[in-house]
Tab-separated table of C-alpha atoms in Angstrom:
chain	number	residue	atom	x	y	z
W	18	MET	CA	-14.792	6.097	-66.492
W	19	CYS	CA	-14.347	2.334	-66.358
W	20	LEU	CA	-11.381	2.558	-68.725
W	21	TYR	CA	-10.000	5.532	-66.760
W	22	ASN	CA	-10.215	3.673	-63.443
W	23	THR	CA	-8.568	0.619	-64.952
W	24	GLY	CA	-5.792	2.872	-66.189
W	25	MET	CA	-5.274	4.311	-62.702
W	26	TYR	CA	-5.086	0.828	-61.209
W	27	LEU	CA	-2.561	-0.337	-63.809
W	28	TYR	CA	-0.528	2.857	-63.421
W	29	GLU	CA	-0.220	2.291	-59.680
W	30	LYS	CA	0.909	-1.295	-60.212
W	31	ALA	CA	3.367	-0.322	-62.946
W	32	VAL	CA	5.010	2.316	-60.748
W	33	GLY	CA	5.327	-0.245	-57.972
W	34	ILE	CA	7.220	-2.562	-60.321
W	35	ALA	CA	9.345	0.263	-61.742
W	36	ALA	CA	10.247	1.300	-58.181
W	37	LEU	CA	12.407	-1.814	-57.885
W	38	ARG	CA	14.945	-0.195	-60.216
W	39	ASN	CA	13.988	3.412	-60.877
W	40	PRO	CA	14.830	5.926	-58.094
W	41	LYS	CA	12.120	8.416	-59.104
W	42	ALA	CA	9.470	5.708	-59.209
W	43	ARG	CA	10.691	4.531	-55.799
W	44	GLN	CA	10.211	8.033	-54.396
W	45	TRP	CA	6.725	8.163	-55.912
W	46	SER	CA	5.792	4.818	-54.391
W	47	ASP	CA	7.498	5.229	-51.002
W	48	GLY	CA	6.044	8.694	-50.563
W	49	ARG	CA	2.527	7.301	-50.758
W	50	ARG	CA	3.115	4.349	-48.461
W	51	GLY	CA	1.031	4.722	-45.295
W	52	ILE	CA	-0.187	8.104	-46.464
W	53	PHE	CA	-3.676	7.872	-44.978
W	54	GLU	CA	-2.339	6.995	-41.548
W	55	ARG	CA	0.086	9.921	-41.748
W	56	LEU	CA	-2.697	12.268	-42.810
W	57	LYS	CA	-4.807	11.138	-39.832
W	58	GLU	CA	-1.910	11.691	-37.435
W	59	SER	CA	-1.187	15.171	-38.796
W	60	ILE	CA	-4.584	16.778	-39.307
W	61	LYS	CA	-6.452	17.727	-36.178
W	62	PRO	CA	-10.252	17.439	-35.981
W	63	GLY	CA	-12.070	20.704	-36.557
W	64	GLU	CA	-9.291	22.456	-38.481
W	65	ARG	CA	-10.403	24.675	-41.341
W	66	ILE	CA	-8.439	23.496	-44.350
W	67	ILE	CA	-7.930	24.739	-47.889
W	68	TRP	CA	-6.461	22.027	-50.079
W	69	VAL	CA	-4.063	23.208	-52.830
W	70	HIS	CA	-2.847	20.683	-55.395
W	71	ALA	CA	0.145	21.135	-57.729
W	72	ALA	CA	1.374	18.556	-60.197
W	73	SER	CA	5.039	19.433	-59.765
W	74	LEU	CA	7.480	22.255	-59.085
W	75	GLY	CA	6.356	24.561	-61.896
W	76	GLU	CA	2.728	24.427	-60.815
W	77	PHE	CA	3.782	24.961	-57.207
W	78	GLU	CA	5.457	28.221	-58.223
W	79	GLN	CA	2.142	29.315	-59.736
W	80	GLY	CA	0.270	28.317	-56.598
W	81	ARG	CA	2.774	29.734	-54.138
W	82	PRO	CA	1.568	33.365	-54.270
W	83	ILE	CA	-1.994	32.157	-53.662
W	84	ILE	CA	-0.936	30.082	-50.648
W	85	GLU	CA	1.022	32.942	-49.152
W	86	ARG	CA	-1.743	35.469	-49.739
W	87	LEU	CA	-4.336	33.152	-48.170
W	88	LYS	CA	-2.148	32.706	-45.083
W	89	GLU	CA	-1.551	36.430	-44.891
W	90	GLN	CA	-5.267	37.196	-45.065
W	91	ARG	CA	-6.463	34.304	-42.908
W	92	PRO	CA	-3.740	32.854	-40.664
W	93	ASP	CA	-6.388	30.763	-38.894
W	94	ILE	CA	-6.905	28.652	-42.020
W	95	LYS	CA	-4.635	25.649	-42.570
W	96	ILE	CA	-3.164	24.940	-46.009
W	97	LEU	CA	-2.761	21.358	-47.181
W	98	LEU	CA	-0.424	21.222	-50.188
W	99	THR	CA	-0.249	18.076	-52.291
W	100	PHE	CA	2.026	17.089	-55.162
W	101	PHE	CA	1.730	14.372	-57.770
W	102	SER	CA	5.385	14.117	-58.752
W	103	PRO	CA	8.553	13.562	-56.721
W	104	SER	CA	10.277	16.454	-58.496
W	105	GLY	CA	7.822	18.801	-56.795
W	106	TYR	CA	7.378	17.093	-53.445
W	107	GLU	CA	11.011	16.267	-52.712
W	108	ILE	CA	12.152	19.843	-53.356
W	109	ARG	CA	9.295	21.576	-51.515
W	110	LYS	CA	8.380	19.122	-48.751
W	111	ASN	CA	9.732	21.562	-46.156
W	112	TYR	CA	8.107	24.673	-47.625
W	113	PRO	CA	7.089	26.765	-44.593
W	114	GLY	CA	4.110	28.428	-46.276
W	115	ALA	CA	1.915	25.321	-46.045
W	116	ASP	CA	0.803	23.624	-42.844
W	117	TYR	CA	0.731	20.118	-44.330
W	118	ILE	CA	2.567	18.784	-47.399
W	119	PHE	CA	1.908	15.328	-48.844
W	120	TYR	CA	1.930	13.348	-52.028
W	121	LEU	CA	-1.538	13.032	-53.538
W	122	PRO	CA	-2.757	9.424	-53.461
W	123	ILE	CA	-3.360	8.175	-56.987
W	124	ASP	CA	-6.792	8.946	-58.406
W	125	ARG	CA	-8.746	5.832	-57.524
W	126	LYS	CA	-12.310	6.080	-56.188
W	127	ARG	CA	-11.674	4.606	-52.762
W	128	TYR	CA	-8.536	6.675	-52.291
W	129	ALA	CA	-10.354	9.891	-53.237
W	130	ARG	CA	-13.151	9.136	-50.751
W	131	ARG	CA	-10.739	8.241	-47.974
W	132	PHE	CA	-8.562	11.297	-48.610
W	133	LEU	CA	-11.509	13.680	-48.416
W	134	ASP	CA	-12.967	11.895	-45.377
W	135	ILE	CA	-9.742	12.634	-43.507
W	136	VAL	CA	-8.924	16.099	-44.813
W	137	LYS	CA	-12.466	17.532	-44.963
W	138	PRO	CA	-11.343	20.616	-46.938
W	139	GLU	CA	-13.595	23.651	-47.010
W	140	ALA	CA	-12.207	24.557	-50.444
W	141	ALA	CA	-9.954	22.925	-53.046
W	142	ILE	CA	-7.652	24.682	-55.518
W	143	PHE	CA	-6.071	22.932	-58.500
W	144	ILE	CA	-3.150	24.668	-60.198
W	145	LYS	CA	-3.330	24.871	-64.003
W	146	TYR	CA	-3.659	21.168	-64.877
W	147	GLU	CA	-4.316	17.863	-63.085
W	148	PHE	CA	-7.983	17.178	-63.747
W	149	TRP	CA	-8.282	14.005	-61.649
W	150	LEU	CA	-11.753	12.639	-62.376
W	151	ASN	CA	-12.399	10.719	-59.149
W	152	TYR	CA	-11.226	13.528	-56.886
W	153	LEU	CA	-13.274	16.070	-58.818
W	154	GLY	CA	-16.318	13.792	-58.800
W	155	GLU	CA	-16.073	13.318	-55.045
W	156	LEU	CA	-15.618	17.064	-54.460
W	157	ARG	CA	-18.698	17.654	-56.600
W	158	LYS	CA	-20.792	15.164	-54.602
W	159	ARG	CA	-19.758	16.803	-51.347
W	160	GLU	CA	-20.425	20.297	-52.730
W	161	ILE	CA	-16.983	21.510	-51.705
W	162	PRO	CA	-16.080	24.824	-53.415
W	163	THR	CA	-13.416	23.965	-55.980
W	164	TYR	CA	-11.300	26.171	-58.227
W	165	VAL	CA	-8.784	25.786	-61.026
W	166	VAL	CA	-6.301	28.650	-61.370
W	167	SER	CA	-3.910	29.846	-64.092
W	168	ALA	CA	-5.564	27.369	-66.446
W	169	ILE	CA	-5.222	27.340	-70.229
W	170	PHE	CA	-7.644	25.486	-72.490
W	171	ARG	CA	-6.929	24.688	-76.133
W	172	ARG	CA	-9.160	23.462	-78.926
W	173	ASP	CA	-7.154	20.247	-79.288
W	174	SER	CA	-7.428	19.269	-75.588
W	175	ILE	CA	-9.462	16.291	-74.410
W	176	PHE	CA	-12.364	18.473	-73.214
W	177	PHE	CA	-13.280	19.223	-76.830
W	178	ARG	CA	-12.883	15.709	-78.214
W	179	PRO	CA	-15.857	13.413	-78.894
W	180	TRP	CA	-14.574	10.951	-76.248
W	181	GLY	CA	-13.945	13.651	-73.636
W	182	GLY	CA	-17.359	13.460	-71.939
W	183	ALA	CA	-15.993	12.473	-68.515
W	184	TRP	CA	-13.582	15.406	-68.563
W	185	ARG	CA	-16.326	17.795	-69.660
W	186	LYS	CA	-18.391	16.548	-66.729
W	187	ALA	CA	-15.439	17.161	-64.398
W	188	LEU	CA	-15.512	20.850	-65.313
W	189	ASP	CA	-18.932	21.077	-63.620
W	190	THR	CA	-17.092	20.650	-60.314
W	191	PHE	CA	-15.487	24.071	-60.392
W	192	SER	CA	-17.144	26.969	-58.624
W	193	THR	CA	-14.951	29.308	-60.692
W	194	LEU	CA	-12.460	28.576	-63.443
W	195	PHE	CA	-9.661	31.166	-63.391
W	196	VAL	CA	-8.045	31.114	-66.825
W	197	GLN	CA	-5.080	32.898	-68.364
W	198	ASN	CA	-6.578	34.210	-71.589
W	199	ASP	CA	-9.712	35.104	-73.541
W	200	GLU	CA	-9.329	32.094	-75.831
W	201	SER	CA	-9.777	29.771	-72.835
W	202	ARG	CA	-12.847	31.713	-71.694
W	203	GLU	CA	-14.392	31.513	-75.163
W	204	LEU	CA	-13.733	27.783	-75.461
W	205	LEU	CA	-15.314	27.114	-72.070
W	206	ALA	CA	-18.306	29.245	-73.062
W	207	GLU	CA	-18.876	26.831	-75.947
W	208	LEU	CA	-19.286	24.097	-73.325
W	209	GLY	CA	-21.807	26.238	-71.430
W	210	HIS	CA	-19.533	27.488	-68.653
W	211	LYS	CA	-20.178	31.068	-67.600
W	212	ASN	CA	-18.322	30.835	-64.287
W	213	VAL	CA	-15.024	31.708	-65.978
W	214	VAL	CA	-12.753	34.611	-65.004
W	215	VAL	CA	-9.782	35.739	-67.074
W	216	ALA	CA	-7.430	36.346	-64.151
W	217	GLY	CA	-4.098	35.843	-65.916
W	218	ASP	CA	-1.134	33.917	-64.586
W	219	THR	CA	-0.132	34.028	-60.914
W	220	ARG	CA	3.511	33.520	-61.925
W	221	PHE	CA	3.704	37.239	-62.727
W	222	ASP	CA	2.930	37.996	-59.093
W	223	ARG	CA	5.447	35.381	-58.026
W	224	VAL	CA	8.339	36.728	-60.102
W	225	ALA	CA	7.536	40.278	-59.025
W	226	SER	CA	7.873	39.226	-55.388
W	227	ILE	CA	11.114	37.373	-56.219
W	228	ALA	CA	12.531	40.490	-57.861
W	229	LYS	CA	11.480	42.630	-54.917
W	230	ALA	CA	13.261	40.254	-52.543
W	231	ALA	CA	16.325	39.762	-54.770
W	232	LYS	CA	19.491	39.093	-52.813
W	233	ARG	CA	22.743	40.931	-53.150
W	234	VAL	CA	25.252	38.466	-54.612
W	235	GLU	CA	28.678	39.868	-53.840
W	236	LEU	CA	30.534	37.298	-55.887
W	237	ILE	CA	28.547	38.272	-59.000
W	238	GLU	CA	29.253	41.940	-58.314
W	239	ARG	CA	32.964	41.238	-58.105
W	240	PHE	CA	32.939	39.022	-61.209
W	241	ARG	CA	31.027	41.585	-63.286
W	242	GLY	CA	33.123	44.538	-62.198
W	243	GLU	CA	32.572	47.440	-64.617
W	244	LYS	CA	31.735	45.176	-67.567
W	245	PRO	CA	28.263	44.579	-69.029
W	246	LEU	CA	26.770	41.197	-68.114
W	247	PHE	CA	24.870	38.587	-70.136
W	248	VAL	CA	23.075	35.851	-68.144
W	249	ALA	CA	22.067	32.536	-69.718
W	250	GLY	CA	19.691	30.574	-67.499
W	251	SER	CA	18.682	26.900	-67.485
W	252	THR	CA	20.838	25.997	-70.484
W	253	TRP	CA	21.235	22.631	-72.179
W	254	GLY	CA	23.938	21.397	-74.536
W	255	PRO	CA	22.503	22.836	-77.784
W	256	ASP	CA	21.985	26.226	-76.109
W	257	GLU	CA	25.543	26.231	-74.793
W	258	GLU	CA	27.103	25.430	-78.173
W	259	ILE	CA	25.535	28.533	-79.717
W	260	LEU	CA	26.346	30.655	-76.671
W	261	LEU	CA	29.989	29.588	-76.689
W	262	ALA	CA	30.432	31.036	-80.166
W	263	LEU	CA	28.857	34.318	-79.046
W	264	ILE	CA	31.028	34.424	-75.923
W	265	ASN	CA	34.255	34.024	-77.854
W	266	GLU	CA	33.213	36.812	-80.234
W	267	ASN	CA	32.555	39.243	-77.360
W	268	PRO	CA	35.602	39.276	-75.059
W	269	ASP	CA	34.613	42.590	-73.429
W	270	ILE	CA	31.333	41.203	-72.069
W	271	ARG	CA	31.024	39.011	-68.992
W	272	PHE	CA	28.743	35.975	-69.143
W	273	VAL	CA	27.054	33.871	-66.472
W	274	ILE	CA	25.898	30.428	-67.606
W	275	ALA	CA	23.502	28.538	-65.325
W	276	PRO	CA	23.161	24.965	-66.671
W	277	HIS	CA	19.818	23.297	-66.115
W	278	GLU	CA	21.606	20.133	-65.020
W	279	MET	CA	25.057	20.031	-63.421
W	280	ASN	CA	26.553	17.736	-66.028
W	281	GLN	CA	30.268	17.673	-65.274
W	282	THR	CA	31.231	16.790	-68.843
W	283	ARG	CA	29.305	19.787	-70.188
W	284	ILE	CA	30.790	22.102	-67.574
W	285	GLU	CA	34.321	20.963	-68.407
W	286	HIS	CA	33.560	21.500	-72.096
W	287	ILE	CA	32.480	25.086	-71.431
W	288	ILE	CA	35.625	25.770	-69.389
W	289	SER	CA	37.918	24.343	-72.075
W	290	THR	CA	36.163	26.145	-74.959
W	291	VAL	CA	35.932	29.693	-73.587
W	292	LYS	CA	38.968	31.643	-74.782
W	293	GLY	CA	38.594	34.371	-72.162
W	294	GLY	CA	38.611	32.012	-69.189
W	295	ALA	CA	35.773	30.325	-67.300
W	296	VAL	CA	35.402	29.266	-63.676
W	297	ARG	CA	32.766	27.632	-61.485
W	298	TYR	CA	30.797	29.658	-58.990
W	299	THR	CA	31.313	27.023	-56.293
W	300	GLN	CA	35.078	27.219	-56.721
W	301	SER	CA	35.183	31.010	-56.480
W	302	THR	CA	35.060	33.501	-53.616
W	303	THR	CA	34.663	37.241	-53.247
W	304	GLU	CA	38.462	37.323	-52.996
W	305	SER	CA	38.980	35.577	-56.345
W	306	ASP	CA	40.806	37.386	-59.140
W	307	PHE	CA	38.388	37.540	-62.081
W	308	SER	CA	40.556	39.784	-64.255
W	309	LYS	CA	41.187	36.916	-66.668
W	310	THR	CA	37.743	35.333	-66.385
W	311	GLN	CA	34.989	35.988	-68.933
W	312	VAL	CA	32.516	33.299	-67.903
W	313	LEU	CA	31.174	32.277	-64.504
W	314	ILE	CA	29.368	28.941	-64.445
W	315	LEU	CA	26.561	29.035	-61.907
W	316	ASP	CA	26.899	25.457	-60.654
W	317	THR	CA	24.556	26.013	-57.704
W	318	VAL	CA	20.842	26.560	-57.158
W	319	GLY	CA	18.699	29.245	-55.573
W	320	ILE	CA	20.337	32.452	-56.782
W	321	LEU	CA	19.684	32.616	-60.553
W	322	SER	CA	16.662	34.892	-60.104
W	323	SER	CA	18.817	37.368	-58.168
W	324	VAL	CA	21.653	37.143	-60.694
W	325	TYR	CA	19.330	38.340	-63.476
W	326	GLY	CA	19.166	41.643	-61.627
W	327	TYR	CA	22.828	42.325	-62.498
W	328	ALA	CA	22.474	41.742	-66.243
W	329	GLN	CA	21.715	43.701	-69.410
W	330	TRP	CA	20.732	40.733	-71.615
W	331	SER	CA	19.461	37.200	-71.063
W	332	TYR	CA	19.101	33.873	-72.791
W	333	ILE	CA	16.707	31.170	-71.565
W	334	GLY	CA	17.526	27.542	-72.309
W	335	GLY	CA	15.415	24.554	-73.278
W	336	GLY	CA	14.161	25.799	-76.619
W	337	PHE	CA	16.091	23.200	-78.575
W	338	GLY	CA	14.538	20.416	-76.462
W	339	VAL	CA	11.057	19.944	-75.044
W	340	GLY	CA	10.478	23.653	-74.412
W	341	ILE	CA	11.926	26.792	-72.873
W	342	HIS	CA	12.285	27.348	-69.149
W	343	ASN	CA	11.156	30.315	-67.051
W	344	THR	CA	11.371	33.560	-69.026
W	345	LEU	CA	9.497	35.711	-66.517
W	346	GLU	CA	12.295	35.789	-63.929
W	347	ALA	CA	14.465	37.602	-66.482
W	348	ALA	CA	11.660	39.743	-67.923
W	349	THR	CA	10.669	41.129	-64.514
W	350	PHE	CA	14.126	42.760	-64.344
W	351	GLY	CA	13.563	44.312	-67.776
W	352	LEU	CA	15.980	42.069	-69.658
W	353	PRO	CA	15.723	41.476	-73.405
W	354	ILE	CA	15.394	37.716	-73.879
W	355	ALA	CA	16.456	35.206	-76.500
W	356	PHE	CA	15.567	31.510	-76.592
W	357	GLY	CA	15.419	28.538	-78.935
W	358	PRO	CA	12.629	27.645	-81.381
W	359	LYS	CA	10.389	25.518	-79.142
W	360	TYR	CA	8.530	28.233	-77.280
W	361	HIS	CA	5.011	28.212	-78.755
W	362	LYS	CA	3.421	26.354	-75.825
W	363	PHE	CA	4.276	29.272	-73.542
W	364	LYS	CA	1.895	32.214	-73.713
W	365	GLU	CA	4.271	34.663	-72.068
W	366	ALA	CA	6.993	33.817	-74.603
W	367	ARG	CA	4.613	34.294	-77.527
W	368	ASP	CA	3.433	37.582	-76.040
W	369	MET	CA	6.958	38.920	-75.550
W	370	VAL	CA	8.016	37.933	-79.061
W	371	ALA	CA	4.997	39.812	-80.431
W	372	LEU	CA	5.888	42.858	-78.306
W	373	GLY	CA	9.537	42.841	-79.369
W	374	ALA	CA	10.791	42.090	-75.863
W	375	ALA	CA	12.037	38.615	-76.822
W	376	ARG	CA	13.232	36.743	-79.878
W	377	SER	CA	13.406	33.110	-80.870
W	378	ILE	CA	16.640	31.997	-82.520
W	379	THR	CA	17.699	28.790	-84.243
W	380	SER	CA	21.394	29.405	-84.932
W	381	ILE	CA	24.446	31.435	-83.957
W	382	ASP	CA	23.753	33.768	-86.893
W	383	GLU	CA	20.288	34.534	-85.534
W	384	LEU	CA	21.650	34.971	-82.011
W	385	ARG	CA	24.187	37.489	-83.351
W	386	ALA	CA	21.480	39.303	-85.291
W	387	TRP	CA	19.463	39.704	-82.068
W	388	PHE	CA	22.339	40.499	-79.726
W	389	GLU	CA	24.627	42.854	-81.644
W	390	PRO	CA	22.065	45.668	-82.177
W	391	LEU	CA	21.187	45.493	-78.463
W	392	ARG	CA	24.886	45.576	-77.614
W	393	ASP	CA	25.681	48.539	-79.860
W	394	ASP	CA	22.551	50.705	-79.588
W	395	ALA	CA	21.832	51.973	-76.079
W	396	ALA	CA	18.472	53.432	-77.122
W	397	LEU	CA	17.333	50.095	-78.573
W	398	LEU	CA	18.469	48.262	-75.438
W	399	SER	CA	16.579	50.703	-73.240
W	400	GLU	CA	13.372	50.423	-75.278
W	401	THR	CA	13.508	46.602	-75.400
W	402	SER	CA	14.126	46.492	-71.658
W	403	ARG	CA	11.162	48.802	-71.085
W	404	LYS	CA	8.898	46.482	-73.099
W	405	ALA	CA	9.934	43.429	-71.065
W	406	LYS	CA	9.419	45.192	-67.746
W	407	ALA	CA	6.105	46.745	-68.802
W	408	TYR	CA	4.793	43.360	-69.921
W	409	THR	CA	5.382	41.756	-66.529
W	410	GLU	CA	3.917	44.743	-64.669
W	411	SER	CA	0.790	44.821	-66.826
W	412	ASN	CA	-0.005	41.227	-65.903
W	413	LEU	CA	0.089	41.559	-62.118
W	414	GLY	CA	-2.979	41.016	-59.943
W	415	ALA	CA	-4.162	37.442	-60.531
W	416	THR	CA	-3.334	36.387	-56.982
W	417	GLU	CA	-5.468	39.061	-55.333
W	418	LEU	CA	-8.395	38.361	-57.653
W	419	ILE	CA	-8.324	34.637	-56.941
W	420	THR	CA	-7.798	34.781	-53.198
W	421	SER	CA	-10.562	37.367	-52.785
W	422	GLU	CA	-13.006	35.026	-54.495
W	423	VAL	CA	-11.927	31.971	-52.506
W	424	LEU	CA	-12.159	33.781	-49.182
W	425	LYS	CA	-15.699	35.024	-49.856
W	426	ARG	CA	-16.817	31.608	-48.611
W	427	PHE	CA	-14.957	31.855	-45.301
């Protein structure tokens, strides 16, 4: 713990120095400035609070259905939502589902004590990761019911290493550990934990609610017309190079490409390379003539999940980099999915590959080999779509299981 606490101290100082030049570090540092005073001003004495912590945006999406279900069941309870990273906080700082939204002060002993003295949560929920030792130790001392949800444990993680004693001790904090799979439950059983529930992943509930609330996107309807539609979401350069070859080989199919980052050079490259014509979403209207346009570049945010609902096939980007992006938003609409080779960290991707609902590709030849049979065989397309949809539906229910357990104490 001494080494851990020294690391936290040095991390805080290093971010402060980096903030002089790095915008993200500046957000991290500025967002925590005066945080205890702001917490005191915001939280009223006597409020019943459930504290939910998410590392960043992805974890927030897993926690969101839990927050919303808790508020639906018990509107008298206040939700305090904290983030570690700016990429989560800055995007969701105005999220209406939580009563209070703050950065989490860095995990130093005195900060953890001061934070809990002010907040006085009646329960704490950690989403998937973020095992902060001082916060967990202080929650344990105060006997505050604490949960981790949508967690995955692996044999090579720090909990199972000879030097992981402090992290193994931290697991004693949790009243219940809600994990995604049987492997995690079995690994935790080796450490003596019986308070483990295989609840699955709350993201399935989240994407189901997104699909149910999908918006009508008139511009997409007009662009698609009577043609079949292929949607590529969260793409990067290597994904786009392979897709461009497929696009030019299939002039009778319409494509939507949603880049992960709005890199103007990449967007211009797509426009200049597509033989059938490509335009930007933001430069189009429902009155635009798309008769000579094969590709629509989705250079905006907030509608990709709805756009999947208009498609027959999908590609998810990121698999040629650090890892693929969200596959479930496409799968919940029953879309066959392709993605790059770096997908093994994602349980849902592994599951869908095993079921035949998705395929990993490494080249244009492999993308063709996946796509052309689905393009030419309606029965195969229908069966693959059914598998994707059935997979997402079979994994619903984690949110209700978790919230029911948390609210038993209220």
